[in-house]
């Protein structure tokens, strides 16, 4: 089978509209077939629905101590965005590749697939592995079961490089994440008799105000040395969507919103979750003094562990050796790197492209960044071939 260029592989991957709400199996099928055509056995791990799957593969000798190149296959929706080109067709112009996922992160996925085939062709001494997850964009849901599935199927690697767009800088820390879907169940009456009903929207308001107060307190607190590396250097609480109610003159029967936390390293996401649930129970108790059949359901949507800088970390060291980047970098968004680290891998983030382009209409990666990523992969394979 022809050894495709990274640009061609990226075009193939972008052509699969793997929005998180939809299946990624067509993409997984293509990658699996492409690797098989080069003599590489890939392993897939489906989700509970069978409509999505992670894919991982190993190149090189069947020994431990290798390197994982980790990416996700899903992308965010394009609904309502004003694209000037087809978002699922890579379009090159003015030194940029446009398409949904070119930056986040099918550009890196393409480079990683190219590198795995090249490592197999070269006969590397130190193994290289590929790990492609699903549902990263909706809470990093697919990586933990994928990492579990890898154990005992492919030899245990030492380190993981997660290729989120960092403009090829070595990122060694990110915030943790925690998210809840909240449904407030009220009781409808005419608003002129609101004391007999329970307004779900007005019951939700104190919880959202609690988030505002926590943000103010966190901002006012002196950050730790580790937290000070982040922007902003404090744990943030955020409500980005809310809906509910029937009419302006009816106490709202339902209110739904999401409560998300981005937690600086050194603070425990679970502690923040416990504090939030304590507030939920307080408001619920007040509601039930009026109507016992009202309440609040707070369902955990995701938990993403933070990535902590490692003392003498192998992943960081390898990235710095290849890129020559010696500066300290952290990011405030969450990635699957913290999940690899929690599973015992040395982990760091390094990938081509700029996170500022992620999720945007006319998302792009510059040709220069993509070529820098290709150079990184060539150098990495050279190192693995030399042992």
Tab-separated table of C-alpha atoms in Angstrom:
chain	number	residue	atom	x	y	z
A	1	UNK	CA	0.000	0.000	0.000
A	2	UNK	CA	1.147	3.537	-0.775
A	3	UNK	CA	2.714	5.456	2.107
A	4	UNK	CA	0.485	8.545	2.109
A	5	UNK	CA	1.815	11.979	2.978
A	6	UNK	CA	0.683	13.612	6.220
A	7	UNK	CA	-1.248	16.204	4.186
A	8	UNK	CA	-3.163	13.484	2.348
A	9	UNK	CA	-3.916	11.632	5.582
A	10	UNK	CA	-5.179	14.863	7.155
A	11	UNK	CA	-7.474	15.434	4.178
A	12	UNK	CA	-8.882	11.913	4.576
A	13	UNK	CA	-9.466	12.374	8.312
A	14	UNK	CA	-11.103	15.779	7.978
A	15	UNK	CA	-13.399	14.272	5.349
A	16	UNK	CA	-15.049	12.164	8.048
A	17	UNK	CA	-17.549	14.436	9.892
A	18	UNK	CA	-16.837	12.970	13.326
A	19	UNK	CA	-18.744	15.514	15.414
A	20	UNK	CA	-18.938	14.155	18.965
A	21	UNK	CA	-22.700	13.569	18.754
A	22	UNK	CA	-22.159	11.240	15.771
A	23	UNK	CA	-20.292	8.011	15.092
A	24	UNK	CA	-16.560	7.942	14.344
A	25	UNK	CA	-16.552	4.393	12.974
A	26	UNK	CA	-15.981	5.361	9.335
A	27	UNK	CA	-12.787	7.136	10.356
A	28	UNK	CA	-11.724	4.239	12.574
A	29	UNK	CA	-12.370	1.770	9.745
A	30	UNK	CA	-10.221	3.801	7.377
A	31	UNK	CA	-7.296	4.136	9.813
A	32	UNK	CA	-7.465	0.443	10.713
A	33	UNK	CA	-7.435	-0.565	7.032
A	34	UNK	CA	-4.629	1.842	6.205
A	35	UNK	CA	-2.446	0.527	9.014
A	36	UNK	CA	-3.245	-3.083	8.085
A	37	UNK	CA	-2.145	-2.326	4.539
A	38	UNK	CA	1.268	-1.499	5.983
A	39	UNK	CA	1.434	-4.607	8.152
A	40	UNK	CA	0.382	-2.940	11.414
A	41	UNK	CA	-2.329	-4.543	13.537
A	42	UNK	CA	-4.660	-2.028	15.144
A	43	UNK	CA	-6.943	-2.724	18.071
A	44	UNK	CA	-10.301	-1.031	18.507
A	45	UNK	CA	-12.214	-0.557	21.732
A	46	UNK	CA	-15.902	0.339	21.255
A	47	UNK	CA	-18.002	2.485	23.535
A	48	UNK	CA	-21.155	1.155	25.196
A	49	UNK	CA	-23.319	2.062	22.209
A	50	UNK	CA	-21.097	0.391	19.629
A	51	UNK	CA	-21.327	3.552	17.523
A	52	UNK	CA	-17.897	4.865	18.492
A	53	UNK	CA	-14.523	3.301	19.074
A	54	UNK	CA	-11.016	4.123	20.168
A	55	UNK	CA	-8.126	2.730	18.146
A	56	UNK	CA	-4.590	1.936	19.251
A	57	UNK	CA	-1.622	0.276	17.598
A	58	UNK	CA	2.057	-0.602	18.208
A	59	UNK	CA	5.075	-0.416	15.908
A	60	UNK	CA	8.480	-1.798	16.742
A	61	UNK	CA	9.679	-4.642	18.931
A	62	UNK	CA	7.145	-6.131	21.394
A	63	UNK	CA	8.834	-4.593	24.419
A	64	UNK	CA	7.884	-2.045	27.036
A	65	UNK	CA	9.296	1.469	27.277
A	66	UNK	CA	7.924	3.032	24.104
A	67	UNK	CA	6.288	6.341	23.218
A	68	UNK	CA	2.556	6.917	22.761
A	69	UNK	CA	1.293	9.530	20.312
A	70	UNK	CA	-2.202	10.349	21.541
A	71	UNK	CA	-4.975	12.225	19.760
A	72	UNK	CA	-8.754	12.343	19.606
A	73	UNK	CA	-10.934	11.675	16.580
A	74	UNK	CA	-13.977	13.792	17.430
A	75	UNK	CA	-14.527	17.412	16.501
A	76	UNK	CA	-16.926	20.123	17.638
A	77	UNK	CA	-20.019	20.987	15.567
A	78	UNK	CA	-20.086	23.510	12.745
A	79	UNK	CA	-23.780	24.327	13.263
A	80	UNK	CA	-24.477	28.034	13.013
A	81	UNK	CA	-20.906	28.918	12.073
A	82	UNK	CA	-20.194	31.023	8.992
A	83	UNK	CA	-17.645	28.972	7.056
A	84	UNK	CA	-16.294	30.287	3.774
A	85	UNK	CA	-15.368	26.755	2.633
A	86	UNK	CA	-16.706	23.237	3.156
A	87	UNK	CA	-15.660	22.483	6.763
A	88	UNK	CA	-15.174	18.789	5.989
A	89	UNK	CA	-12.930	19.319	2.980
A	90	UNK	CA	-9.370	20.530	3.522
A	91	UNK	CA	-8.859	23.735	1.530
A	92	UNK	CA	-5.380	25.206	1.168
A	93	UNK	CA	-4.903	28.912	0.566
A	94	UNK	CA	-2.556	31.659	1.711
A	95	UNK	CA	-0.285	29.209	3.505
A	96	UNK	CA	-3.083	27.681	5.592
A	97	UNK	CA	-5.046	24.439	5.610
A	98	UNK	CA	-8.723	25.130	6.418
A	99	UNK	CA	-11.114	22.477	7.707
A	100	UNK	CA	-12.845	21.317	10.879
A	101	UNK	CA	-10.210	19.550	12.937
A	102	UNK	CA	-7.151	20.758	11.037
A	103	UNK	CA	-5.936	22.395	14.253
A	104	UNK	CA	-7.918	20.391	16.832
A	105	UNK	CA	-6.637	17.817	16.208
A	106	UNK	CA	-6.746	15.820	12.996
A	107	UNK	CA	-3.590	17.548	11.825
A	108	UNK	CA	-1.686	15.892	14.668
A	109	UNK	CA	-3.576	12.615	14.180
A	110	UNK	CA	-2.436	12.538	10.552
A	111	UNK	CA	1.169	13.179	11.547
A	112	UNK	CA	0.980	10.452	14.206
A	113	UNK	CA	-0.434	7.920	11.727
A	114	UNK	CA	2.330	8.827	9.267
A	115	UNK	CA	4.943	8.425	12.010
A	116	UNK	CA	3.628	5.000	13.072
A	117	UNK	CA	3.835	3.680	9.515
A	118	UNK	CA	7.307	5.211	9.134
A	119	UNK	CA	8.432	3.654	12.436
A	120	UNK	CA	7.214	0.252	11.274
A	121	UNK	CA	8.932	0.679	7.899
A	122	UNK	CA	12.190	1.803	9.515
A	123	UNK	CA	12.201	-0.979	12.093
A	124	UNK	CA	12.587	1.204	15.197
A	125	UNK	CA	14.476	-0.137	18.202
A	126	UNK	CA	12.251	1.642	20.713
A	127	UNK	CA	8.500	1.176	20.093
A	128	UNK	CA	6.065	3.814	18.934
A	129	UNK	CA	2.347	3.582	19.674
A	130	UNK	CA	-0.721	5.363	18.341
A	131	UNK	CA	-3.785	6.022	20.522
A	132	UNK	CA	-6.881	7.671	19.030
A	133	UNK	CA	-9.823	8.313	21.354
A	134	UNK	CA	-13.431	9.424	20.981
A	135	UNK	CA	-15.570	11.949	22.904
A	136	UNK	CA	-12.712	14.183	24.006
A	137	UNK	CA	-14.672	17.290	23.080
A	138	UNK	CA	-17.535	16.402	25.423
A	139	UNK	CA	-15.503	15.850	28.579
A	140	UNK	CA	-12.521	13.606	27.725
A	141	UNK	CA	-14.799	10.589	28.114
A	142	UNK	CA	-13.121	8.168	25.734
A	143	UNK	CA	-9.505	8.171	26.882
A	144	UNK	CA	-9.802	6.343	30.245
A	145	UNK	CA	-11.475	3.218	28.790
A	146	UNK	CA	-9.003	3.310	25.891
A	147	UNK	CA	-6.023	3.484	28.244
A	148	UNK	CA	-7.447	0.586	30.268
A	149	UNK	CA	-7.974	-1.435	27.088
A	150	UNK	CA	-4.364	-0.898	26.000
A	151	UNK	CA	-2.974	-2.643	29.073
A	152	UNK	CA	-1.879	-6.172	28.264
A	153	UNK	CA	-2.792	-5.816	24.587
A	154	UNK	CA	0.183	-3.667	23.594
A	155	UNK	CA	3.405	-3.451	25.622
A	156	UNK	CA	3.351	-0.760	28.284
A	157	UNK	CA	4.882	2.504	27.064
A	158	UNK	CA	6.834	4.890	29.265
A	159	UNK	CA	5.442	8.180	28.096
A	160	UNK	CA	2.634	9.795	26.175
A	161	UNK	CA	2.742	12.876	23.968
A	162	UNK	CA	-0.726	14.371	23.596
A	163	UNK	CA	-0.859	16.387	20.403
A	164	UNK	CA	-3.275	19.194	21.197
A	165	UNK	CA	-2.287	22.410	19.402
A	166	UNK	CA	0.519	24.131	21.329
A	167	UNK	CA	2.464	25.661	18.396
A	168	UNK	CA	4.940	22.824	19.019
A	169	UNK	CA	5.779	24.020	22.524
A	170	UNK	CA	6.232	21.629	25.441
A	171	UNK	CA	3.204	22.070	27.716
A	172	UNK	CA	3.587	20.308	31.044
A	173	UNK	CA	0.546	21.413	33.034
A	174	UNK	CA	-3.149	22.053	32.640
A	175	UNK	CA	-6.143	22.591	34.876
A	176	UNK	CA	-8.423	19.790	35.945
A	177	UNK	CA	-12.082	19.792	34.994
A	178	UNK	CA	-15.381	18.797	36.521
A	179	UNK	CA	-18.843	19.217	35.058
A	180	UNK	CA	-22.439	18.660	36.117
A	181	UNK	CA	-25.741	18.652	34.281
A	182	UNK	CA	-28.257	20.183	36.697
A	183	UNK	CA	-32.026	19.816	36.461
A	184	UNK	CA	-34.170	21.753	38.900
A	185	UNK	CA	-37.719	20.395	39.312
A	186	UNK	CA	-40.158	23.027	40.505
A	187	UNK	CA	-43.945	23.283	40.818
A	188	UNK	CA	-46.125	25.420	38.557
A	189	UNK	CA	-48.679	27.932	39.817
A	190	UNK	CA	-49.835	31.322	38.586
A	191	UNK	CA	-47.126	33.844	39.410
A	192	UNK	CA	-49.610	35.930	41.418
A	193	UNK	CA	-49.598	33.016	43.891
A	194	UNK	CA	-45.912	32.247	43.595
A	195	UNK	CA	-45.630	31.488	47.317
A	196	UNK	CA	-47.658	28.322	46.688
A	197	UNK	CA	-45.364	27.132	43.930
A	198	UNK	CA	-41.659	26.518	43.488
A	199	UNK	CA	-39.944	28.430	40.693
A	200	UNK	CA	-37.194	26.226	39.285
A	201	UNK	CA	-35.413	29.155	37.639
A	202	UNK	CA	-35.366	31.186	40.843
A	203	UNK	CA	-34.116	28.107	42.734
A	204	UNK	CA	-31.315	27.724	40.213
A	205	UNK	CA	-30.305	31.375	40.606
A	206	UNK	CA	-28.703	30.979	44.075
A	207	UNK	CA	-26.545	28.125	42.747
A	208	UNK	CA	-25.342	30.282	39.883
A	209	UNK	CA	-24.784	33.159	42.287
A	210	UNK	CA	-22.760	30.796	44.476
A	211	UNK	CA	-20.524	30.215	41.449
A	212	UNK	CA	-20.102	33.984	41.082
A	213	UNK	CA	-19.150	34.322	44.742
A	214	UNK	CA	-16.651	31.457	44.534
A	215	UNK	CA	-15.051	33.045	41.466
A	216	UNK	CA	-14.677	36.325	43.352
A	217	UNK	CA	-13.172	34.596	46.389
A	218	UNK	CA	-10.794	32.517	44.266
A	219	UNK	CA	-9.670	35.559	42.326
A	220	UNK	CA	-8.936	37.475	45.535
A	221	UNK	CA	-6.865	34.659	47.041
A	222	UNK	CA	-3.069	34.671	46.663
A	223	UNK	CA	-2.272	31.917	44.144
A	224	UNK	CA	0.251	29.192	44.820
A	225	UNK	CA	3.452	29.169	42.769
A	226	UNK	CA	1.996	26.414	40.592
A	227	UNK	CA	-1.375	28.132	40.169
A	228	UNK	CA	0.372	31.397	39.295
A	229	UNK	CA	1.568	29.810	36.041
A	230	UNK	CA	-1.995	29.678	34.692
A	231	UNK	CA	-4.295	32.252	33.142
A	232	UNK	CA	-6.318	32.932	35.174
A	233	UNK	CA	-4.334	31.695	38.207
A	234	UNK	CA	-7.393	30.473	40.115
A	235	UNK	CA	-10.120	27.839	39.900
A	236	UNK	CA	-13.058	29.054	37.812
A	237	UNK	CA	-16.739	28.084	37.939
A	238	UNK	CA	-18.828	28.626	34.838
A	239	UNK	CA	-22.425	28.322	33.624
A	240	UNK	CA	-22.592	28.556	29.846
A	241	UNK	CA	-26.120	27.347	29.108
A	242	UNK	CA	-29.446	27.615	30.900
A	243	UNK	CA	-33.033	26.940	29.852
A	244	UNK	CA	-36.392	26.589	31.541
A	245	UNK	CA	-39.820	27.970	32.224
A	246	UNK	CA	-43.137	28.019	30.369
A	247	UNK	CA	-44.370	31.615	30.498
A	248	UNK	CA	-43.556	34.855	32.287
A	249	UNK	CA	-46.597	34.509	34.548
A	250	UNK	CA	-46.083	30.855	35.602
A	251	UNK	CA	-43.598	29.690	38.207
A	252	UNK	CA	-41.093	27.630	36.245
A	253	UNK	CA	-41.562	23.876	36.473
A	254	UNK	CA	-38.102	23.084	35.089
A	255	UNK	CA	-34.699	24.687	34.774
A	256	UNK	CA	-31.629	23.064	33.302
A	257	UNK	CA	-28.081	24.345	33.293
A	258	UNK	CA	-24.508	23.126	33.297
A	259	UNK	CA	-21.987	23.870	36.037
A	260	UNK	CA	-18.360	23.456	35.010
A	261	UNK	CA	-15.195	23.803	37.089
A	262	UNK	CA	-11.642	24.376	35.850
A	263	UNK	CA	-9.451	23.554	38.814
A	264	UNK	CA	-5.853	24.669	39.267
A	265	UNK	CA	-3.352	21.939	40.175
A	266	UNK	CA	-2.996	21.663	43.909
A	267	UNK	CA	-6.749	21.866	44.472
A	268	UNK	CA	-8.959	18.778	44.434
A	269	UNK	CA	-11.736	18.702	41.802
A	270	UNK	CA	-13.660	16.244	43.966
A	271	UNK	CA	-13.623	18.706	46.848
A	272	UNK	CA	-15.116	21.341	44.589
A	273	UNK	CA	-17.742	18.857	43.473
A	274	UNK	CA	-18.617	18.064	47.088
A	275	UNK	CA	-18.977	21.767	47.897
A	276	UNK	CA	-21.287	22.271	44.951
A	277	UNK	CA	-23.466	19.304	45.899
A	278	UNK	CA	-23.697	20.668	49.433
A	279	UNK	CA	-25.134	23.897	48.022
A	280	UNK	CA	-27.506	21.863	45.865
A	281	UNK	CA	-28.857	20.023	48.904
A	282	UNK	CA	-29.385	23.307	50.792
A	283	UNK	CA	-31.460	24.809	47.986
A	284	UNK	CA	-33.347	21.545	47.505
A	285	UNK	CA	-34.277	21.467	51.206
A	286	UNK	CA	-35.688	24.988	50.938
A	287	UNK	CA	-37.730	24.010	47.876
A	288	UNK	CA	-39.177	20.996	49.639
A	289	UNK	CA	-40.507	23.056	52.535
A	290	UNK	CA	-43.060	24.295	49.990
A	291	UNK	CA	-43.514	21.156	47.867
A	292	UNK	CA	-42.016	17.794	48.838
A	293	UNK	CA	-42.095	16.555	45.241
A	294	UNK	CA	-39.652	19.201	44.003
A	295	UNK	CA	-35.902	18.769	43.915
A	296	UNK	CA	-32.593	19.110	42.106
A	297	UNK	CA	-30.793	16.417	40.130
A	298	UNK	CA	-27.068	17.080	39.630
A	299	UNK	CA	-25.517	14.487	37.337
A	300	UNK	CA	-21.775	14.268	36.857
A	301	UNK	CA	-21.017	14.826	33.191
A	302	UNK	CA	-17.248	14.563	33.205
A	303	UNK	CA	-14.174	14.553	35.378
A	304	UNK	CA	-10.790	15.434	33.902
A	305	UNK	CA	-7.719	15.269	36.139
A	306	UNK	CA	-5.238	18.096	35.895
A	307	UNK	CA	-1.775	17.639	34.442
A	308	UNK	CA	0.996	18.397	36.919
A	309	UNK	CA	4.535	19.277	35.823
A	310	UNK	CA	6.762	16.274	36.496
A	311	UNK	CA	10.152	16.471	38.146
A	312	UNK	CA	12.483	15.029	35.508
A	313	UNK	CA	9.519	13.916	33.382
A	314	UNK	CA	10.435	11.650	30.464
A	315	UNK	CA	7.760	13.065	28.159
A	316	UNK	CA	8.850	16.635	28.751
A	317	UNK	CA	12.505	15.703	28.280
A	318	UNK	CA	11.867	13.975	24.960
A	319	UNK	CA	9.795	16.855	23.591
A	320	UNK	CA	12.449	19.369	24.611
A	321	UNK	CA	15.187	17.278	23.004
A	322	UNK	CA	13.291	17.197	19.714
A	323	UNK	CA	11.974	20.773	19.654
A	324	UNK	CA	14.703	22.638	21.518
A	325	UNK	CA	11.989	24.432	23.522
A	326	UNK	CA	13.217	25.051	27.075
A	327	UNK	CA	10.553	27.467	28.325
A	328	UNK	CA	7.835	26.551	30.843
A	329	UNK	CA	4.310	26.367	29.425
A	330	UNK	CA	0.921	25.501	30.923
A	331	UNK	CA	-2.637	25.830	29.588
A	332	UNK	CA	-5.985	26.409	31.265
A	333	UNK	CA	-7.991	24.016	29.098
A	334	UNK	CA	-8.195	20.309	29.903
A	335	UNK	CA	-6.762	17.471	27.822
A	336	UNK	CA	-6.313	13.722	27.935
A	337	UNK	CA	-2.752	14.233	29.185
A	338	UNK	CA	-3.917	14.316	32.797
A	339	UNK	CA	-5.661	10.989	32.240
A	340	UNK	CA	-2.500	9.373	30.884
A	341	UNK	CA	-0.555	10.794	33.823
A	342	UNK	CA	-3.156	9.454	36.262
A	343	UNK	CA	-2.701	6.031	34.645
A	344	UNK	CA	1.022	6.103	35.402
A	345	UNK	CA	2.470	7.415	32.147
A	346	UNK	CA	4.810	10.356	31.971
A	347	UNK	CA	2.763	12.836	29.949
A	348	UNK	CA	3.130	16.193	28.243
A	349	UNK	CA	1.361	18.073	25.462
A	350	UNK	CA	2.909	19.099	22.162
A	351	UNK	CA	1.252	19.538	18.819
A	352	UNK	CA	1.120	21.777	15.755
A	353	UNK	CA	-1.318	24.641	15.397
A	354	UNK	CA	-2.735	27.322	17.646
A	355	UNK	CA	-5.508	26.636	20.167
A	356	UNK	CA	-6.947	30.047	19.246
A	357	UNK	CA	-8.093	28.489	15.949
A	358	UNK	CA	-9.815	25.528	17.618
A	359	UNK	CA	-13.622	25.423	17.446
A	360	UNK	CA	-13.737	28.518	15.232
A	361	UNK	CA	-15.424	28.949	11.846
A	362	UNK	CA	-12.783	28.590	9.134
A	363	UNK	CA	-10.563	26.649	11.557
A	364	UNK	CA	-7.073	26.321	10.126
A	365	UNK	CA	-3.529	25.196	10.703
A	366	UNK	CA	-0.724	27.037	8.956
A	367	UNK	CA	1.429	25.140	6.512
A	368	UNK	CA	4.461	26.203	8.556
A	369	UNK	CA	3.028	24.675	11.730
A	370	UNK	CA	2.074	21.468	9.942
A	371	UNK	CA	5.564	21.200	8.487
A	372	UNK	CA	7.026	21.812	11.951
A	373	UNK	CA	4.904	18.924	13.212
A	374	UNK	CA	6.180	16.756	10.359
A	375	UNK	CA	9.736	17.663	11.271
A	376	UNK	CA	9.048	16.679	14.875
A	377	UNK	CA	7.785	13.268	13.769
A	378	UNK	CA	10.757	12.660	11.499
A	379	UNK	CA	13.150	13.510	14.311
A	380	UNK	CA	11.202	11.355	16.764
A	381	UNK	CA	11.312	8.328	14.466
A	382	UNK	CA	15.049	8.883	13.952
A	383	UNK	CA	15.576	8.795	17.714
A	384	UNK	CA	13.476	5.671	18.144
A	385	UNK	CA	15.328	3.975	15.306
A	386	UNK	CA	18.643	4.762	16.984
A	387	UNK	CA	17.383	3.387	20.288
